Short mmCIF file of C-alpha atoms and ligand atoms in Angstrom, two decimals:
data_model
loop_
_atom_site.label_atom_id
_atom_site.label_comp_id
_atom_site.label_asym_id
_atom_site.label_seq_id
_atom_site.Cartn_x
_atom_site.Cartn_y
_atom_site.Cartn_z
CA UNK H 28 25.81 7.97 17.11
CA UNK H 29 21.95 7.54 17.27
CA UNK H 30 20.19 5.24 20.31
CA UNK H 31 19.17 2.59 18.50
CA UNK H 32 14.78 1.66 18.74
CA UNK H 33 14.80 -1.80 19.25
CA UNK H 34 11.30 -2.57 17.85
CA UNK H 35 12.17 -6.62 18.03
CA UNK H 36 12.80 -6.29 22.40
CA UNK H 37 9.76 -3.46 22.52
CA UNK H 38 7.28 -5.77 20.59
CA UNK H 39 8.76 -8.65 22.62
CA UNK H 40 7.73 -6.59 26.08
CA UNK H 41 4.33 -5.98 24.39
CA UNK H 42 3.33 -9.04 23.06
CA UNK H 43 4.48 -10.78 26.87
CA UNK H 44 1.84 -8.17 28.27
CA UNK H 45 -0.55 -9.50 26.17
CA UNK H 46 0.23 -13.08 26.81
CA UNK H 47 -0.86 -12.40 30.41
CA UNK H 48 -3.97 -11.04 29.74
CA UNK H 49 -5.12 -14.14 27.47
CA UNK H 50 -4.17 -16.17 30.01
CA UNK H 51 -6.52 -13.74 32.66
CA UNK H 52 -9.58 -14.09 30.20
CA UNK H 53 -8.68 -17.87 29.51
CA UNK H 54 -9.52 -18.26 33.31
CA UNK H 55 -12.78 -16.58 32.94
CA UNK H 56 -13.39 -18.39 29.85
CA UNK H 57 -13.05 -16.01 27.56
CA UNK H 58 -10.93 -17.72 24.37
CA UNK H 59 -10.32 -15.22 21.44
CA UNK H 60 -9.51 -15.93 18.01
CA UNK H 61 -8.44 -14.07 14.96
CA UNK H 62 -9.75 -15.49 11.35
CA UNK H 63 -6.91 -14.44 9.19
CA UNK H 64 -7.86 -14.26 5.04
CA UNK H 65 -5.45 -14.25 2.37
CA UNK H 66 -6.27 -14.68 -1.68
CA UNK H 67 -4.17 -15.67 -4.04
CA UNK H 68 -0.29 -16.08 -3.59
CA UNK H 69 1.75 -12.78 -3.02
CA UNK H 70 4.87 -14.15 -1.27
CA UNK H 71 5.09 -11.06 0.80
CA UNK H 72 1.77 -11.32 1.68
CA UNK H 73 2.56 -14.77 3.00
CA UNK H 74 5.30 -13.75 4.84
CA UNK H 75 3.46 -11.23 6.90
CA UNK H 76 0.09 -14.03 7.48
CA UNK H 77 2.87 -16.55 8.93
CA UNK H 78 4.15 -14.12 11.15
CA UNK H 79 0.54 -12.77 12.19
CA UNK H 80 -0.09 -16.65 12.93
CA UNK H 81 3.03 -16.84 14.74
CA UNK H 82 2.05 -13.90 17.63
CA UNK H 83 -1.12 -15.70 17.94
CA UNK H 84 0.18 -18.59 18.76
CA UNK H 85 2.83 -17.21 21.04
CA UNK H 86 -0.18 -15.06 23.21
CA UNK H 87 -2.35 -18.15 23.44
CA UNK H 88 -5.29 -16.67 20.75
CA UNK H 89 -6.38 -18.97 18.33
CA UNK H 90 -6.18 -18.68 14.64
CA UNK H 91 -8.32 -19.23 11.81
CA UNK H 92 -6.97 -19.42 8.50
CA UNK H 93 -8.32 -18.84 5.14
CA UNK H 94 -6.52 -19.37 2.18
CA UNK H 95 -8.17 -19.06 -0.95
CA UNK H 96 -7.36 -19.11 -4.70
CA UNK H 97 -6.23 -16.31 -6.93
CA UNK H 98 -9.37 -16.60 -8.66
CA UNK H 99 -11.73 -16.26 -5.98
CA UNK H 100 -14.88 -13.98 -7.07
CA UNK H 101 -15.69 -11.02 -4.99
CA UNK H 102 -19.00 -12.18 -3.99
CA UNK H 103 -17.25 -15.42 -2.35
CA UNK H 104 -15.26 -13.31 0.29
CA UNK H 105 -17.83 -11.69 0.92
CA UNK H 106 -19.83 -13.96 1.83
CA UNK H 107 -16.86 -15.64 4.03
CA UNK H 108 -16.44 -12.55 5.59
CA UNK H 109 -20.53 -11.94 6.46
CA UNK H 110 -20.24 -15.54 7.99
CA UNK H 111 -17.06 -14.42 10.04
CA UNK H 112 -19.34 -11.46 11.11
CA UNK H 113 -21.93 -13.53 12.60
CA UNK H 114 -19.89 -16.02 14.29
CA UNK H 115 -19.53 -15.63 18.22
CA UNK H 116 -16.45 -17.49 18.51
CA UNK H 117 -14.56 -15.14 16.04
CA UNK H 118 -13.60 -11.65 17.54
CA UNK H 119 -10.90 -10.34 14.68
CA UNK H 120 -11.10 -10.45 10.82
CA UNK H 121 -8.13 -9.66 8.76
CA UNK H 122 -8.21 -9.83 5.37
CA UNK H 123 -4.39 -9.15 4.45
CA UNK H 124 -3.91 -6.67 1.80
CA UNK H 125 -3.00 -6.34 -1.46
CA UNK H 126 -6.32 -8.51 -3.07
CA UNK H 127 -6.04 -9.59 -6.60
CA UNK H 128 -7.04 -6.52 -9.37
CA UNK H 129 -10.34 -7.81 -9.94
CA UNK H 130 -11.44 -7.49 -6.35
CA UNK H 131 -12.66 -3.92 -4.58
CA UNK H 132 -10.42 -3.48 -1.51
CA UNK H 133 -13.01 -0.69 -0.26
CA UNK H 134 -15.82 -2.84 -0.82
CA UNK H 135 -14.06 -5.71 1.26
CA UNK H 136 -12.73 -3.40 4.19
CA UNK H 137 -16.58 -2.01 4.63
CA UNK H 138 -17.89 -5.81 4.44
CA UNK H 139 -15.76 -6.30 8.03
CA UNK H 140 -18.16 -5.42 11.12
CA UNK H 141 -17.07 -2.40 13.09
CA UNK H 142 -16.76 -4.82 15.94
CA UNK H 143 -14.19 -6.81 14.38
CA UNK H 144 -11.89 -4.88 12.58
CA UNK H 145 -8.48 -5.67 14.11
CA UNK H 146 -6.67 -3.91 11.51
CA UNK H 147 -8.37 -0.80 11.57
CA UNK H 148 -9.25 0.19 8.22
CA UNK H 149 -12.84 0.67 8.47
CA UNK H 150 -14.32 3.87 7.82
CA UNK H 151 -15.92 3.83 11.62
CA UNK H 152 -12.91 2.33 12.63
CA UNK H 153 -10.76 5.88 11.00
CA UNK H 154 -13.79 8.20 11.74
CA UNK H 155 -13.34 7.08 15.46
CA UNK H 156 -9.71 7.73 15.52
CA UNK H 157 -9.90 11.33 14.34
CA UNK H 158 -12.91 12.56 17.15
CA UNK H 159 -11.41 10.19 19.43
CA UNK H 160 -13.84 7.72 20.30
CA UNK H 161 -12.93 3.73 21.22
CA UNK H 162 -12.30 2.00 18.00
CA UNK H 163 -9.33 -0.33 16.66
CA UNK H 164 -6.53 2.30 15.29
CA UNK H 165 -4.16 0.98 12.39
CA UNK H 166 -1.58 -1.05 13.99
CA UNK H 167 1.57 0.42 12.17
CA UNK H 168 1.04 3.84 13.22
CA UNK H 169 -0.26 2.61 16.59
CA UNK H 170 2.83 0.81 17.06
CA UNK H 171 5.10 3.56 16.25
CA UNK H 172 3.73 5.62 19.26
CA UNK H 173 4.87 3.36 21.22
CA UNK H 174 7.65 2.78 19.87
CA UNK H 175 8.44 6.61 20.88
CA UNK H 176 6.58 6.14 24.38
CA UNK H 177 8.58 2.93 25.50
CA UNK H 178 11.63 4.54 23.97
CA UNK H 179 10.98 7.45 26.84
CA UNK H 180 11.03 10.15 23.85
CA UNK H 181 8.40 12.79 24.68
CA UNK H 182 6.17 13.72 21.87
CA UNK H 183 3.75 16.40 23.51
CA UNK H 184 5.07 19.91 22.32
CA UNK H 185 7.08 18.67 19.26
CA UNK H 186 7.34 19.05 15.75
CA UNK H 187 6.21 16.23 13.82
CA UNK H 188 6.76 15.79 10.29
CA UNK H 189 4.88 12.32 8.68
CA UNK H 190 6.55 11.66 5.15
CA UNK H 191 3.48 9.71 3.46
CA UNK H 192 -0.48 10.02 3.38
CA UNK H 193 -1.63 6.80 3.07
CA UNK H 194 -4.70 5.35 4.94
CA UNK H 195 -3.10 2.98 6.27
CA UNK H 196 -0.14 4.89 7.22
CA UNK H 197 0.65 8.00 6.88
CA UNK H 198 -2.57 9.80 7.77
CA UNK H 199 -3.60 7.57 11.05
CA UNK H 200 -0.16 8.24 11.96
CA UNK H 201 -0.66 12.16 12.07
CA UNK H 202 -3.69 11.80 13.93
CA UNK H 203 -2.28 9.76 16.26
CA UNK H 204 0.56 12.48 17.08
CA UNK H 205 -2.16 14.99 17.29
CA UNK H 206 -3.86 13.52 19.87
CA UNK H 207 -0.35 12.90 21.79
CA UNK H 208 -0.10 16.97 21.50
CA UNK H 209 2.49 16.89 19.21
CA UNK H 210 2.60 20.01 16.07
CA UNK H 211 1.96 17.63 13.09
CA UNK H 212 2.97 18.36 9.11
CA UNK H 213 2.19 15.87 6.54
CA UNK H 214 4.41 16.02 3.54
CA UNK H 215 3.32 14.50 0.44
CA UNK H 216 4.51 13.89 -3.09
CA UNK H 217 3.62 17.55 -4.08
CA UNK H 218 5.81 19.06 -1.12
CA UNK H 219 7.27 21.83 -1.93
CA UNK H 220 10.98 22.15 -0.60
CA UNK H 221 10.60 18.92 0.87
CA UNK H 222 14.25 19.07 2.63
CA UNK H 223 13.03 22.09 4.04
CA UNK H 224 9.91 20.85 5.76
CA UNK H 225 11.49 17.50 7.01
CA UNK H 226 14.28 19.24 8.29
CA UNK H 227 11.97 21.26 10.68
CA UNK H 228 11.27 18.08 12.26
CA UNK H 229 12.03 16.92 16.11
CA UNK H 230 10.29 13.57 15.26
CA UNK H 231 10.95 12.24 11.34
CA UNK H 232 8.78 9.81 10.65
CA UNK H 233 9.06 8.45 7.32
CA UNK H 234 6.25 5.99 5.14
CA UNK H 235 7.46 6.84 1.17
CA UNK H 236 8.43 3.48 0.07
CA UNK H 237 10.96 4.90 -1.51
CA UNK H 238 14.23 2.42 -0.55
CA UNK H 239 16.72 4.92 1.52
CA UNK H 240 15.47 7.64 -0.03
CA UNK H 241 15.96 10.10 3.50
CA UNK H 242 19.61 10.94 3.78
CA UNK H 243 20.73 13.10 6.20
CA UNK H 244 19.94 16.53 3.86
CA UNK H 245 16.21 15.45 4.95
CA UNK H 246 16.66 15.41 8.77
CA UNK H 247 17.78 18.09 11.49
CA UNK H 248 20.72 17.47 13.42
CA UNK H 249 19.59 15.85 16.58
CA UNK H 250 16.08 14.26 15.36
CA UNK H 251 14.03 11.34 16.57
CA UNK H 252 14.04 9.08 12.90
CA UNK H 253 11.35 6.63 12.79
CA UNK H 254 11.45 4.21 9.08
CA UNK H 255 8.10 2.63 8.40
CA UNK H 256 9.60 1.98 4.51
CA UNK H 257 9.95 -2.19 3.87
CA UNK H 258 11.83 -1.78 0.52
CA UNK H 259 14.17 -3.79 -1.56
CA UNK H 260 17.12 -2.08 -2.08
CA UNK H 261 19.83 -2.69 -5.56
CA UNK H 262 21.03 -5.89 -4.11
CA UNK H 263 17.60 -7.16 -3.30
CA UNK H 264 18.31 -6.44 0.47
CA UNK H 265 15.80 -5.64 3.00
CA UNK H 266 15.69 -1.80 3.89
CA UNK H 267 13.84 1.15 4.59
CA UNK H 268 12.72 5.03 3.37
CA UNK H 269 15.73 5.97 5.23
CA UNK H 270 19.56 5.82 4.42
CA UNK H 271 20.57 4.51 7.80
CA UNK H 272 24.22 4.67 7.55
CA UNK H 273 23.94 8.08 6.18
CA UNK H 274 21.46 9.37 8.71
CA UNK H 275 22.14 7.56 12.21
CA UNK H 276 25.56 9.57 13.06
CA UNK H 277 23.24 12.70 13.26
CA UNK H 278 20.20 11.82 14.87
CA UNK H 279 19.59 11.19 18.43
CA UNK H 280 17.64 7.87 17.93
CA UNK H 281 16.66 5.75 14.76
CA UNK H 282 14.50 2.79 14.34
CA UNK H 283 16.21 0.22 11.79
CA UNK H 284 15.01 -1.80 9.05
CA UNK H 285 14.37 -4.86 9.53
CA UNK H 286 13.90 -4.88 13.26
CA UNK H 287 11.90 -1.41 13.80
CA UNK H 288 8.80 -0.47 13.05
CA UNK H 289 7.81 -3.88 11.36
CA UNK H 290 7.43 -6.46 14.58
CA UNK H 291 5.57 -3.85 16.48
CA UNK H 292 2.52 -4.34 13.78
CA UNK H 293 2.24 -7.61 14.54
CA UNK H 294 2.39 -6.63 18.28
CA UNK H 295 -0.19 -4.28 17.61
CA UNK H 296 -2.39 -6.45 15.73
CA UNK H 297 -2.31 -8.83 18.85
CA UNK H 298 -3.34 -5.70 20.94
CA UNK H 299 -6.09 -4.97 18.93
CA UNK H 300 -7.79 -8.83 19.07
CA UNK H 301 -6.86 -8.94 22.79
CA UNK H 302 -8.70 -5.33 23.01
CA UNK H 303 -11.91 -6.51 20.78
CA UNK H 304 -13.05 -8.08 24.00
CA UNK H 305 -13.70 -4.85 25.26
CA UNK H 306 -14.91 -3.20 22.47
CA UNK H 307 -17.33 -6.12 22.10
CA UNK H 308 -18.71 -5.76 25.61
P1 NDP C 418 1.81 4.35 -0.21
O1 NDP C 418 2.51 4.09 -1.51
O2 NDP C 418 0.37 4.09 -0.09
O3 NDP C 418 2.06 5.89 0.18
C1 NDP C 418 3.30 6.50 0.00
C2 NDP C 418 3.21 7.96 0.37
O4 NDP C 418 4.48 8.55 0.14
C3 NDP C 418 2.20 8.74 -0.50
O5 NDP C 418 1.47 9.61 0.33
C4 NDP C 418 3.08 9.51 -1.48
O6 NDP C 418 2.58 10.79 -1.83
C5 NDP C 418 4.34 9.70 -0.68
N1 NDP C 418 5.52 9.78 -1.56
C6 NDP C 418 5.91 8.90 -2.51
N2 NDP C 418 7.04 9.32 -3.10
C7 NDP C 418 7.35 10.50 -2.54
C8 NDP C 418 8.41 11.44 -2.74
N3 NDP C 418 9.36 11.23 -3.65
N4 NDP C 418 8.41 12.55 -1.98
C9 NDP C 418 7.46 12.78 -1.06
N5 NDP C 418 6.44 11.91 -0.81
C10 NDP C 418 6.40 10.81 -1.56
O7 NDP C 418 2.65 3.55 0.87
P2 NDP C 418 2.25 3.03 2.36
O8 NDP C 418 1.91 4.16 3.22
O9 NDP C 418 1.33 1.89 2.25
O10 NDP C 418 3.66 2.43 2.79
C11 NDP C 418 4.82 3.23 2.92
C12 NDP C 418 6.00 2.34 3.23
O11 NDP C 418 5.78 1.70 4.47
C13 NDP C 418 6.23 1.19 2.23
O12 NDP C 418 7.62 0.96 2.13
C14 NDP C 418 5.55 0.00 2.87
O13 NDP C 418 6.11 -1.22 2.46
C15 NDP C 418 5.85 0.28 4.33
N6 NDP C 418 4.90 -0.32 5.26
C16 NDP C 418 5.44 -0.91 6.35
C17 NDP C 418 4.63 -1.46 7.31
C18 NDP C 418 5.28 -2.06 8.51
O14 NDP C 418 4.70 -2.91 9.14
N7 NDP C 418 6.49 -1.62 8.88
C19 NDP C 418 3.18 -1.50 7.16
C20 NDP C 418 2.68 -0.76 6.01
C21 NDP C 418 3.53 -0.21 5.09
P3 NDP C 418 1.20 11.00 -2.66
O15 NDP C 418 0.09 10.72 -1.71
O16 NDP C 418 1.26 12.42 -3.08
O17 NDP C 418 1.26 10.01 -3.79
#
Protein backbone atom coordinates (compact mmCIF):
# COMPACT_ATOMS: atom_id res chain seq x y z
CA UNK A 1 0.00 0.00 0.00
CA UNK A 2 0.94 3.63 -1.03
CA UNK A 3 2.54 6.29 1.80
CA UNK A 4 -0.08 8.39 2.15
CA UNK A 5 0.79 12.72 1.33
CA UNK A 6 -0.74 14.29 4.06
CA UNK A 7 -1.31 17.73 2.43
CA UNK A 8 -3.65 18.82 5.68
CA UNK A 9 -0.20 18.17 8.38
CA UNK A 10 2.29 19.58 5.37
CA UNK A 11 0.17 22.81 4.86
CA UNK A 12 -0.24 22.85 8.66
CA UNK A 13 3.91 22.87 9.00
CA UNK A 14 3.85 25.59 6.28
CA UNK A 15 1.37 27.86 7.21
CA UNK A 16 3.09 27.69 11.19
CA UNK A 17 6.36 28.86 9.27
CA UNK A 18 4.62 31.57 8.02
CA UNK A 19 2.93 32.52 11.19
CA UNK A 20 6.43 33.23 12.54
CA UNK A 21 7.51 35.36 10.03
CA UNK A 22 4.32 37.78 10.37
CA UNK A 23 4.94 37.90 13.69
CA UNK A 24 9.00 38.91 12.77
CA UNK A 25 7.71 41.75 10.37
CA UNK A 26 4.83 42.67 12.91
CA UNK A 27 7.82 43.65 15.22
CA UNK A 28 9.35 45.78 12.61
CA UNK A 29 6.09 47.11 11.74
CA UNK A 30 5.52 45.68 8.80
CA UNK A 31 1.48 44.53 8.80
CA UNK A 32 0.40 42.80 5.47
CA UNK A 33 -2.92 42.35 4.15
CA UNK A 34 -4.58 40.51 1.37
CA UNK A 35 -7.84 42.26 -0.36
CA UNK A 36 -9.74 39.23 -1.38
CA UNK A 37 -12.64 39.92 -4.41
CA UNK A 38 -15.39 37.74 -5.17
CA UNK A 39 -18.59 38.61 -7.68
CA UNK A 40 -21.57 37.17 -7.68
CA UNK A 41 -22.50 33.90 -5.69
CA UNK A 42 -20.78 30.59 -6.88
CA UNK A 43 -21.01 28.47 -3.69
CA UNK A 44 -17.73 26.89 -4.48
CA UNK A 45 -16.28 29.98 -4.98
CA UNK A 46 -17.37 30.87 -1.48
CA UNK A 47 -16.11 28.00 -0.04
CA UNK A 48 -12.58 28.51 -1.20
CA UNK A 49 -12.76 32.80 -0.13
CA UNK A 50 -13.78 31.50 3.54
CA UNK A 51 -11.03 29.28 3.69
CA UNK A 52 -8.48 31.89 2.07
CA UNK A 53 -9.87 34.23 4.98
CA UNK A 54 -9.41 31.58 7.38
CA UNK A 55 -5.24 31.14 6.76
CA UNK A 56 -5.13 34.79 7.04
CA UNK A 57 -6.44 34.97 10.04
CA UNK A 58 -4.61 32.01 11.45
CA UNK A 59 -0.88 33.74 10.19
CA UNK A 60 -1.83 37.09 11.68
CA UNK A 61 -2.32 38.98 7.91
CA UNK A 62 -5.20 40.97 7.61
CA UNK A 63 -8.00 40.60 5.21
CA UNK A 64 -9.95 42.72 3.05
CA UNK A 65 -13.02 41.55 1.64
CA UNK A 66 -14.98 42.44 -1.33
CA UNK A 67 -18.09 41.04 -2.13
CA UNK A 68 -19.92 42.32 -4.89
CA UNK A 69 -23.12 41.56 -6.87
CA UNK A 70 -23.64 39.24 -9.78
CA UNK A 71 -24.30 42.14 -11.80
CA UNK A 72 -21.36 44.12 -11.26
CA UNK A 73 -20.10 45.86 -14.67
CA UNK A 74 -16.59 45.26 -15.74
CA UNK A 75 -15.55 48.74 -15.54
CA UNK A 76 -16.54 48.70 -11.63
CA UNK A 77 -13.83 46.00 -10.73
CA UNK A 78 -11.74 47.55 -12.41
CA UNK A 79 -11.74 50.38 -11.01
CA UNK A 80 -11.74 48.54 -7.39
CA UNK A 81 -8.92 46.78 -8.42
CA UNK A 82 -6.79 50.15 -9.81
CA UNK A 83 -7.66 51.57 -6.27
CA UNK A 84 -6.29 48.25 -4.60
CA UNK A 85 -3.19 48.94 -6.84
CA UNK A 86 -2.46 52.21 -5.43
CA UNK A 87 -3.06 51.57 -1.91
CA UNK A 88 0.15 51.12 0.38
CA UNK A 89 -1.49 49.24 2.99
CA UNK A 90 -2.65 46.45 0.53
CA UNK A 91 0.20 44.02 -0.62
CA UNK A 92 -2.05 40.98 -2.30
CA UNK A 93 -5.10 41.15 -4.69
CA UNK A 94 -7.09 38.12 -5.41
CA UNK A 95 -9.83 38.22 -7.41
CA UNK A 96 -11.22 34.49 -7.04
CA UNK A 97 -12.06 32.89 -10.23
CA UNK A 98 -14.69 31.88 -12.14
CA UNK A 99 -16.25 35.81 -12.84
CA UNK A 100 -19.70 36.01 -14.17
CA UNK A 101 -19.91 35.44 -18.39
CA UNK A 102 -20.17 38.96 -19.06
CA UNK A 103 -16.87 39.84 -17.46
CA UNK A 104 -13.16 39.32 -19.30
CA UNK A 105 -11.12 37.17 -16.90
CA UNK A 106 -7.88 38.21 -19.01
CA UNK A 107 -8.75 41.69 -18.90
CA UNK A 108 -9.18 41.46 -14.97
CA UNK A 109 -5.97 39.27 -14.28
CA UNK A 110 -3.80 42.06 -16.39
CA UNK A 111 -5.70 44.97 -14.35
CA UNK A 112 -3.72 43.34 -11.01
CA UNK A 113 -0.16 45.13 -10.60
CA UNK A 114 2.78 42.80 -11.07
CA UNK A 115 3.59 43.68 -7.52
CA UNK A 116 0.56 42.28 -6.15
CA UNK A 117 -0.41 39.33 -7.76
CA UNK A 118 -0.58 36.68 -5.01
CA UNK A 119 -2.14 34.23 -7.16
CA UNK A 120 0.09 34.32 -9.92
CA UNK A 121 -1.75 34.59 -13.00
CA UNK A 122 -0.32 37.57 -14.50
CA UNK A 123 1.35 37.41 -17.68
CA UNK A 124 4.76 38.90 -15.88
CA UNK A 125 3.90 36.93 -13.11
CA UNK A 126 4.01 33.37 -15.80
CA UNK A 127 6.70 35.01 -18.07
CA UNK A 128 8.87 35.19 -14.83
CA UNK A 129 8.29 31.65 -13.90
CA UNK A 130 9.41 30.16 -17.21
CA UNK A 131 13.12 32.31 -17.43
CA UNK A 132 13.20 32.10 -13.82
CA UNK A 133 13.18 35.40 -12.47
CA UNK A 134 11.44 36.43 -8.80
CA UNK A 135 7.77 36.62 -9.35
CA UNK A 136 4.62 35.03 -7.46
CA UNK A 137 4.24 31.31 -9.10
CA UNK A 138 0.58 29.76 -9.11
CA UNK A 139 0.01 28.42 -5.75
CA UNK A 140 -1.46 24.92 -6.74
CA UNK A 141 1.40 23.85 -8.66
CA UNK A 142 3.72 25.62 -6.21
CA UNK A 143 2.25 23.71 -3.53
CA UNK A 144 2.52 20.41 -5.10
CA UNK A 145 6.41 20.73 -5.18
CA UNK A 146 6.38 20.78 -1.97
CA UNK A 147 4.23 18.56 -1.38
CA UNK A 148 6.94 16.11 -3.13
CA UNK A 149 9.94 18.04 -1.33
CA UNK A 150 8.50 17.74 2.33
CA UNK A 151 7.35 14.27 1.39
CA UNK A 152 11.40 13.56 0.90
CA UNK A 153 10.54 12.24 -2.80
CA UNK A 154 13.36 13.38 -5.09
CA UNK A 155 12.28 14.89 -8.30
CA UNK A 156 15.72 15.84 -10.04
CA UNK A 157 16.36 13.04 -12.72
CA UNK A 158 12.73 11.78 -13.01
CA UNK A 159 10.11 11.32 -15.35
CA UNK A 160 7.33 13.59 -14.99
CA UNK A 161 4.16 13.25 -16.66
CA UNK A 162 1.49 16.48 -15.94
CA UNK A 163 -2.11 15.25 -17.05
CA UNK A 164 -3.68 18.85 -17.87
CA UNK A 165 -2.50 22.23 -19.59
CA UNK A 166 -4.21 24.72 -17.97
CA UNK A 167 -2.71 28.14 -16.94
CA UNK A 168 -3.41 27.82 -13.88
CA UNK A 169 -2.41 24.33 -13.53
CA UNK A 170 -1.17 22.20 -15.61
CA UNK A 171 1.40 24.24 -17.50
CA UNK A 172 3.03 26.23 -14.30
CA UNK A 173 3.17 22.88 -12.94
CA UNK A 174 5.57 21.53 -15.78
CA UNK A 175 7.66 24.42 -15.50
CA UNK A 176 7.97 24.13 -12.12
CA UNK A 177 9.36 20.38 -12.46
CA UNK A 178 11.66 21.65 -15.07
CA UNK A 179 13.33 23.87 -13.08
CA UNK A 180 13.54 21.07 -10.18
CA UNK A 181 15.50 18.97 -13.09
CA UNK A 182 12.95 16.67 -13.49
CA UNK A 183 12.18 15.10 -17.56
CA UNK A 184 8.68 16.71 -17.98
CA UNK A 185 5.69 15.42 -20.58
CA UNK A 186 2.50 17.22 -20.72
CA UNK A 187 -0.38 15.13 -21.87
CA UNK A 188 -3.36 16.75 -23.12
CA UNK A 189 -6.80 15.92 -24.44
CA UNK A 190 -5.31 15.02 -27.92
CA UNK A 191 -2.75 12.43 -26.34
CA UNK A 192 -2.24 9.84 -28.22
CA UNK A 193 -2.03 6.42 -26.26
CA UNK A 194 -2.55 8.27 -23.24
CA UNK A 195 -2.09 4.98 -20.92
CA UNK A 196 1.03 4.70 -22.59
CA UNK A 197 2.55 8.06 -21.81
CA UNK A 198 1.24 8.22 -18.14
CA UNK A 199 2.45 4.96 -17.54
CA UNK A 200 6.08 6.12 -18.31
CA UNK A 201 5.75 8.22 -15.38
CA UNK A 202 7.92 8.13 -11.92
CA UNK A 203 5.87 11.21 -10.76
CA UNK A 204 1.88 11.17 -12.01
CA UNK A 205 0.58 14.20 -11.55
CA UNK A 206 -2.87 14.52 -12.56
CA UNK A 207 -5.19 18.12 -13.23
CA UNK A 208 -8.16 16.59 -15.82
CA UNK A 209 -11.15 17.25 -13.81
CA UNK A 210 -12.30 14.33 -14.83
CA UNK A 211 -13.81 12.58 -11.32
CA UNK A 212 -11.48 9.24 -10.86
CA UNK A 213 -10.85 9.09 -14.16
CA UNK A 214 -6.84 7.58 -13.51
CA UNK A 215 -7.15 3.95 -12.58
CA UNK A 216 -4.36 2.01 -12.18
CA UNK A 217 -4.08 1.10 -16.29
CA UNK A 218 -2.80 4.92 -16.25
CA UNK A 219 0.06 4.60 -13.70
CA UNK A 220 3.38 2.42 -13.46
CA UNK A 221 3.75 0.12 -10.76
CA UNK A 222 5.64 1.91 -8.10
CA UNK A 223 4.76 5.74 -9.04
CA UNK A 224 4.65 8.92 -7.02
CA UNK A 225 0.51 9.89 -7.71
CA UNK A 226 -0.20 13.40 -7.07
CA UNK A 227 -4.49 14.36 -7.64
CA UNK A 228 -4.99 18.06 -8.20
CA UNK A 229 -8.81 16.97 -9.59
CA UNK A 230 -11.72 18.55 -6.96
CA UNK A 231 -14.65 16.65 -8.62
CA UNK A 232 -18.04 15.46 -7.65
CA UNK A 233 -18.30 12.05 -8.07
CA UNK A 234 -22.11 9.86 -8.80
CA UNK A 235 -23.07 10.28 -5.24
CA UNK A 236 -22.20 13.93 -5.12
CA UNK A 237 -19.03 13.02 -3.03
CA UNK A 238 -15.92 14.92 -2.95
CA UNK A 239 -13.06 13.27 -5.11
CA UNK A 240 -10.36 13.58 -7.40
CA UNK A 241 -8.87 12.78 -11.27
CA UNK A 242 -7.71 9.70 -9.66
CA UNK A 243 -9.47 6.35 -8.65
CA UNK A 244 -7.81 6.11 -5.27
CA UNK A 245 -8.92 2.78 -4.20
CA UNK A 246 -8.03 1.45 -7.52
CA UNK A 247 -4.64 3.10 -7.77
CA UNK A 248 -3.08 3.38 -4.09
CA UNK A 249 -2.24 -0.57 -3.71
CA UNK A 250 0.29 0.06 -6.61
CA UNK A 251 1.90 3.19 -6.12
CA UNK A 252 4.51 4.07 -3.71
CA UNK A 253 2.82 7.32 -2.44
CA UNK A 254 -0.59 9.11 -3.28
CA UNK A 255 -1.96 12.38 -2.28
CA UNK A 256 -5.87 12.00 -1.44
CA UNK A 257 -8.81 13.95 -2.17
CA UNK A 258 -9.96 15.93 0.02
CA UNK A 259 -6.91 16.42 2.16
CA UNK A 260 -4.01 16.61 -0.65
CA UNK A 261 -3.24 18.93 -2.91
CA UNK A 262 -6.19 21.34 -1.95
CA UNK A 263 -4.98 22.91 1.70
CA UNK A 264 -1.53 23.39 0.37
CA UNK A 265 -3.10 26.29 -2.08
CA UNK A 266 -4.23 28.04 0.56
CA UNK A 267 -0.80 27.52 2.24
CA UNK A 268 0.68 28.73 -0.76
CA UNK A 269 -1.40 31.65 -1.22
CA UNK A 270 -0.29 32.71 2.38
CA UNK A 271 3.38 32.23 1.13
CA UNK A 272 2.94 34.31 -1.64
CA UNK A 273 1.38 37.59 0.50
CA UNK A 274 4.00 36.86 3.22
CA UNK A 275 6.67 36.85 0.17
CA UNK A 276 5.14 40.21 -1.57
CA UNK A 277 7.11 41.99 1.09
CA UNK A 278 10.07 41.10 -0.62
CA UNK A 279 9.12 41.39 -3.93
CA UNK A 280 7.87 44.87 -3.02
CA UNK A 281 11.20 45.99 -1.61
P1 LIG B 1 -9.09 22.73 -17.03
O1 LIG B 1 -10.45 22.21 -17.39
O2 LIG B 1 -8.75 24.13 -17.30
O3 LIG B 1 -8.00 21.81 -17.76
C1 LIG B 1 -8.14 20.42 -17.84
C2 LIG B 1 -7.02 19.84 -18.66
O4 LIG B 1 -7.21 18.44 -18.74
C3 LIG B 1 -6.99 20.37 -20.11
O5 LIG B 1 -5.66 20.64 -20.48
C4 LIG B 1 -7.57 19.22 -20.93
O6 LIG B 1 -7.00 19.08 -22.21
C5 LIG B 1 -7.19 18.02 -20.10
N1 LIG B 1 -8.15 16.93 -20.27
C6 LIG B 1 -9.49 16.97 -20.09
N2 LIG B 1 -10.03 15.77 -20.33
C7 LIG B 1 -9.02 14.95 -20.69
C8 LIG B 1 -8.95 13.59 -21.08
N3 LIG B 1 -10.03 12.82 -21.15
N4 LIG B 1 -7.74 13.08 -21.38
C9 LIG B 1 -6.63 13.84 -21.33
N5 LIG B 1 -6.63 15.14 -20.94
C10 LIG B 1 -7.82 15.68 -20.65
O7 LIG B 1 -8.91 22.37 -15.49
P2 LIG B 1 -7.92 22.98 -14.36
O8 LIG B 1 -6.52 22.78 -14.73
O9 LIG B 1 -8.39 24.33 -13.97
O10 LIG B 1 -8.30 22.01 -13.15
C11 LIG B 1 -8.07 20.62 -13.20
C12 LIG B 1 -8.65 19.98 -11.96
O11 LIG B 1 -7.96 20.49 -10.83
C13 LIG B 1 -10.13 20.29 -11.70
O12 LIG B 1 -10.71 19.15 -11.08
C14 LIG B 1 -10.10 21.45 -10.72
O13 LIG B 1 -11.25 21.50 -9.92
C15 LIG B 1 -8.88 21.08 -9.91
N6 LIG B 1 -8.22 22.21 -9.26
C16 LIG B 1 -7.83 22.01 -7.98
C17 LIG B 1 -7.17 23.00 -7.30
C18 LIG B 1 -6.73 22.72 -5.90
O14 LIG B 1 -6.55 23.63 -5.15
N7 LIG B 1 -6.53 21.44 -5.54
C19 LIG B 1 -6.90 24.31 -7.90
C20 LIG B 1 -7.27 24.39 -9.31
C21 LIG B 1 -7.92 23.37 -9.95
P3 LIG B 1 -7.17 20.19 -23.38
O15 LIG B 1 -6.27 21.32 -23.01
O16 LIG B 1 -6.73 19.48 -24.60
O17 LIG B 1 -8.62 20.57 -23.37
Amino acid sequence: MAAIIDGKVISLAIKDELKKKVEELKEKGIQIHLAVIQVGENPASAVYVRNKKKGCEYIGIGSLSYELSEETKQEELLALIQELNEREDVNGILVQLPLPSHIDEDTVIQAIDPKKDVDGFHPQSVGALCISQPGFVSCTPAGVIQLLKRSGIEIEGKECVVLGRSNIVGKPMSILLLRENATVTIAHSRTKNLKEVTGRADILIAAVGRPKMITRDYVKEGAVVIDVGINRDENNKLCGDVDFDDVAPICSAITPVPGGVGPMTVAMLLYNCVESIGLRA
